[in-house]
mmCIF file with all atom_site columns, C-alpha atoms in Angstrom:
data_model
loop_
_atom_site.group_PDB
_atom_site.id
_atom_site.type_symbol
_atom_site.label_atom_id
_atom_site.label_alt_id
_atom_site.label_comp_id
_atom_site.label_asym_id
_atom_site.label_entity_id
_atom_site.label_seq_id
_atom_site.pdbx_PDB_ins_code
_atom_site.Cartn_x
_atom_site.Cartn_y
_atom_site.Cartn_z
_atom_site.occupancy
_atom_site.B_iso_or_equiv
_atom_site.pdbx_formal_charge
_atom_site.auth_seq_id
_atom_site.auth_comp_id
_atom_site.auth_asym_id
_atom_site.auth_atom_id
_atom_site.pdbx_PDB_model_num
ATOM 1  C CA . CYS A 1 1  ? -26.200 -9.410 30.855 1.00 0.00 ? 196 CYS A CA 1
ATOM 2  C CA . ARG A 1 2  ? -25.653 -8.411 27.224 1.00 0.00 ? 197 ARG A CA 1
ATOM 3  C CA . MET A 1 3  ? -28.537 -8.409 24.793 1.00 0.00 ? 198 MET A CA 1
ATOM 4  C CA . SER A 1 4  ? -28.459 -9.856 21.313 1.00 0.00 ? 199 SER A CA 1
ATOM 5  C CA . PHE A 1 5  ? -28.565 -7.607 18.266 1.00 0.00 ? 200 PHE A CA 1
ATOM 6  C CA . GLN A 1 6  ? -31.941 -9.112 17.395 1.00 0.00 ? 201 GLN A CA 1
ATOM 7  C CA . ALA A 1 7  ? -33.332 -7.928 20.769 1.00 0.00 ? 202 ALA A CA 1
ATOM 8  C CA . LEU A 1 8  ? -32.815 -4.297 19.756 1.00 0.00 ? 203 LEU A CA 1
ATOM 9  C CA . THR A 1 9  ? -35.615 -2.269 18.244 1.00 0.00 ? 204 THR A CA 1
ATOM 10 C CA . PRO A 1 10 ? -35.332 -1.526 14.516 1.00 0.00 ? 205 PRO A CA 1
ATOM 11 C CA . ASP A 1 11 ? -34.490 2.107  15.372 1.00 0.00 ? 206 ASP A CA 1
ATOM 12 C CA . GLN A 1 12 ? -31.728 0.979  17.756 1.00 0.00 ? 207 GLN A CA 1
ATOM 13 C CA . GLN A 1 13 ? -30.332 -1.387 15.126 1.00 0.00 ? 208 GLN A CA 1
ATOM 14 C CA . GLN A 1 14 ? -30.350 1.352  12.497 1.00 0.00 ? 209 GLN A CA 1
ATOM 15 C CA . ALA A 1 15 ? -28.655 3.806  14.877 1.00 0.00 ? 210 ALA A CA 1
ATOM 16 C CA . LEU A 1 16 ? -25.899 1.285  15.662 1.00 0.00 ? 211 LEU A CA 1
ATOM 17 C CA . GLU A 1 17 ? -25.398 0.415  11.999 1.00 0.00 ? 212 GLU A CA 1
ATOM 18 C CA . ALA A 1 18 ? -25.231 4.093  11.047 1.00 0.00 ? 213 ALA A CA 1
ATOM 19 C CA . ALA A 1 19 ? -22.716 4.787  13.817 1.00 0.00 ? 214 ALA A CA 1
ATOM 20 C CA . ALA A 1 20 ? -20.576 1.832  12.720 1.00 0.00 ? 215 ALA A CA 1
ATOM 21 C CA . PHE A 1 21 ? -20.654 3.097  9.119  1.00 0.00 ? 216 PHE A CA 1
ATOM 22 C CA . ARG A 1 22 ? -19.600 6.581  10.240 1.00 0.00 ? 217 ARG A CA 1
ATOM 23 C CA . ARG A 1 23 ? -16.784 5.042  12.270 1.00 0.00 ? 218 ARG A CA 1
ATOM 24 C CA . LEU A 1 24 ? -15.615 2.999  9.267  1.00 0.00 ? 219 LEU A CA 1
ATOM 25 C CA . VAL A 1 25 ? -15.667 6.093  7.060  1.00 0.00 ? 220 VAL A CA 1
ATOM 26 C CA . ALA A 1 26 ? -13.723 8.110  9.673  1.00 0.00 ? 221 ALA A CA 1
ATOM 27 C CA . HIS A 1 27 ? -11.179 5.294  9.953  1.00 0.00 ? 222 HIS A CA 1
ATOM 28 C CA . LEU A 1 28 ? -10.683 5.193  6.178  1.00 0.00 ? 223 LEU A CA 1
ATOM 29 C CA . GLN A 1 29 ? -10.353 8.981  6.095  1.00 0.00 ? 224 GLN A CA 1
ATOM 30 C CA . GLU A 1 30 ? -7.611  8.778  8.741  1.00 0.00 ? 225 GLU A CA 1
ATOM 31 C CA . ARG A 1 31 ? -5.794  5.911  7.002  1.00 0.00 ? 226 ARG A CA 1
ATOM 32 C CA . THR A 1 32 ? -4.877  7.722  3.801  1.00 0.00 ? 227 THR A CA 1
ATOM 33 C CA . ASP A 1 33 ? -1.792  5.499  3.623  1.00 0.00 ? 228 ASP A CA 1
ATOM 34 C CA . VAL A 1 34 ? -4.042  2.584  2.710  1.00 0.00 ? 229 VAL A CA 1
ATOM 35 C CA . GLN A 1 35 ? -4.688  2.683  -1.018 1.00 0.00 ? 230 GLN A CA 1
ATOM 36 C CA . ASN A 1 36 ? -7.993  1.640  -2.593 1.00 0.00 ? 231 ASN A CA 1
ATOM 37 C CA . ILE A 1 37 ? -6.256  -1.117 -4.543 1.00 0.00 ? 232 ILE A CA 1
ATOM 38 C CA . ASP A 1 38 ? -4.964  -2.559 -1.265 1.00 0.00 ? 233 ASP A CA 1
ATOM 39 C CA . LEU A 1 39 ? -8.455  -2.507 0.213  1.00 0.00 ? 234 LEU A CA 1
ATOM 40 C CA . MET A 1 40 ? -9.899  -4.105 -2.918 1.00 0.00 ? 235 MET A CA 1
ATOM 41 C CA . ASN A 1 41 ? -7.281  -6.838 -3.006 1.00 0.00 ? 236 ASN A CA 1
ATOM 42 C CA . LEU A 1 42 ? -7.699  -7.711 0.668  1.00 0.00 ? 237 LEU A CA 1
ATOM 43 C CA . SER A 1 43 ? -11.394 -7.166 1.275  1.00 0.00 ? 238 SER A CA 1
ATOM 44 C CA . GLY A 1 44 ? -13.148 -6.972 -2.070 1.00 0.00 ? 239 GLY A CA 1
ATOM 45 C CA . PHE A 1 45 ? -14.323 -3.396 -1.530 1.00 0.00 ? 240 PHE A CA 1
ATOM 46 C CA . CYS A 1 46 ? -12.810 0.079  -1.302 1.00 0.00 ? 241 CYS A CA 1
ATOM 47 C CA . ARG A 1 47 ? -13.744 3.687  -0.626 1.00 0.00 ? 242 ARG A CA 1
ATOM 48 C CA . ASN A 1 48 ? -15.285 3.976  -4.102 1.00 0.00 ? 243 ASN A CA 1
ATOM 49 C CA . CYS A 1 49 ? -17.480 0.965  -3.385 1.00 0.00 ? 244 CYS A CA 1
ATOM 50 C CA . LEU A 1 50 ? -18.717 2.583  -0.175 1.00 0.00 ? 245 LEU A CA 1
ATOM 51 C CA . SER A 1 51 ? -19.568 5.779  -2.017 1.00 0.00 ? 246 SER A CA 1
ATOM 52 C CA . LYS A 1 52 ? -21.432 3.810  -4.705 1.00 0.00 ? 247 LYS A CA 1
ATOM 53 C CA . TRP A 1 53 ? -23.380 1.901  -2.040 1.00 0.00 ? 248 TRP A CA 1
ATOM 54 C CA . LEU A 1 54 ? -24.242 5.191  -0.324 1.00 0.00 ? 249 LEU A CA 1
ATOM 55 C CA . ARG A 1 55 ? -25.495 6.684  -3.604 1.00 0.00 ? 250 ARG A CA 1
ATOM 56 C CA . ALA A 1 56 ? -27.461 3.526  -4.456 1.00 0.00 ? 251 ALA A CA 1
ATOM 57 C CA . GLU A 1 57 ? -29.187 3.523  -1.066 1.00 0.00 ? 252 GLU A CA 1
ATOM 58 C CA . ALA A 1 58 ? -30.042 7.197  -1.513 1.00 0.00 ? 253 ALA A CA 1
ATOM 59 C CA . GLU A 1 59 ? -31.716 6.278  -4.812 1.00 0.00 ? 254 GLU A CA 1
ATOM 60 C CA . VAL A 1 60 ? -33.704 3.514  -3.108 1.00 0.00 ? 255 VAL A CA 1
ATOM 61 C CA . GLN A 1 61 ? -35.012 6.169  -0.716 1.00 0.00 ? 256 GLN A CA 1
ATOM 62 C CA . GLY A 1 62 ? -35.860 8.510  -3.590 1.00 0.00 ? 257 GLY A CA 1
ATOM 63 C CA . LEU A 1 63 ? -32.931 10.877 -2.980 1.00 0.00 ? 258 LEU A CA 1
ATOM 64 C CA . ALA A 1 64 ? -30.819 12.156 -5.856 1.00 0.00 ? 259 ALA A CA 1
ATOM 65 C CA . LEU A 1 65 ? -27.307 12.016 -4.394 1.00 0.00 ? 260 LEU A CA 1
ATOM 66 C CA . SER A 1 66 ? -24.577 12.648 -6.956 1.00 0.00 ? 261 SER A CA 1
ATOM 67 C CA . ASP A 1 67 ? -21.508 10.455 -7.296 1.00 0.00 ? 262 ASP A CA 1
ATOM 68 C CA . ALA A 1 68 ? -19.343 13.446 -6.364 1.00 0.00 ? 263 ALA A CA 1
ATOM 69 C CA . ALA A 1 69 ? -21.339 14.136 -3.193 1.00 0.00 ? 264 ALA A CA 1
ATOM 70 C CA . ALA A 1 70 ? -21.247 10.481 -2.139 1.00 0.00 ? 265 ALA A CA 1
ATOM 71 C CA . ARG A 1 71 ? -17.498 10.275 -2.748 1.00 0.00 ? 266 ARG A CA 1
ATOM 72 C CA . GLN A 1 72 ? -16.882 13.479 -0.811 1.00 0.00 ? 267 GLN A CA 1
ATOM 73 C CA . GLN A 1 73 ? -18.805 12.020 2.132  1.00 0.00 ? 268 GLN A CA 1
ATOM 74 C CA . VAL A 1 74 ? -16.621 8.901  2.118  1.00 0.00 ? 269 VAL A CA 1
ATOM 75 C CA . TYR A 1 75 ? -13.289 10.567 1.306  1.00 0.00 ? 270 TYR A CA 1
ATOM 76 C CA . GLY A 1 76 ? -13.835 13.619 3.519  1.00 0.00 ? 271 GLY A CA 1
ATOM 77 C CA . MET A 1 77 ? -12.920 15.927 0.623  1.00 0.00 ? 272 MET A CA 1
ATOM 78 C CA . PRO A 1 78 ? -13.501 16.118 -3.118 1.00 0.00 ? 273 PRO A CA 1
ATOM 79 C CA . TYR A 1 79 ? -12.274 12.929 -4.770 1.00 0.00 ? 274 TYR A CA 1
ATOM 80 C CA . GLU A 1 80 ? -9.835  14.708 -7.087 1.00 0.00 ? 275 GLU A CA 1
ATOM 81 C CA . ASP A 1 81 ? -8.245  16.468 -4.088 1.00 0.00 ? 276 ASP A CA 1
ATOM 82 C CA . TRP A 1 82 ? -7.871  13.160 -2.266 1.00 0.00 ? 277 TRP A CA 1
ATOM 83 C CA . LYS A 1 83 ? -6.254  11.534 -5.300 1.00 0.00 ? 278 LYS A CA 1
ATOM 84 C CA . LYS A 1 84 ? -3.765  14.397 -5.661 1.00 0.00 ? 279 LYS A CA 1
ATOM 85 C CA . ALA A 1 85 ? -2.884  14.328 -1.969 1.00 0.00 ? 280 ALA A CA 1
ATOM 86 C CA . HIS A 1 86 ? -2.892  10.604 -1.195 1.00 0.00 ? 281 HIS A CA 1
ATOM 87 C CA . GLN A 1 87 ? -3.071  8.296  -4.210 1.00 0.00 ? 282 GLN A CA 1
ATOM 88 C CA . LYS A 1 88 ? 0.217   6.681  -5.079 1.00 0.00 ? 283 LYS A CA 1
ATOM 89 C CA . PRO A 1 89 ? 1.216   6.162  -8.727 1.00 0.00 ? 284 PRO A CA 1
#
């Protein structure tokens, strides 16, 4: 018998959500062929959005996470390096 998400404890929910976020980030890091503009056009968000959301949530928790640090977490490398290596003209 499978339980509902609501039956999980708050800590279990948070752990699952965090793991899903890490999996999404890893997937986007692997799929460098998918451009941010493609993501934005299809889904309404992109890697930059994720990094901004990460930074904003850090601020809510009183943590001073820089834009560069948040982007590096999402991109898996400094943003400028990713653009040089993967961004199409």
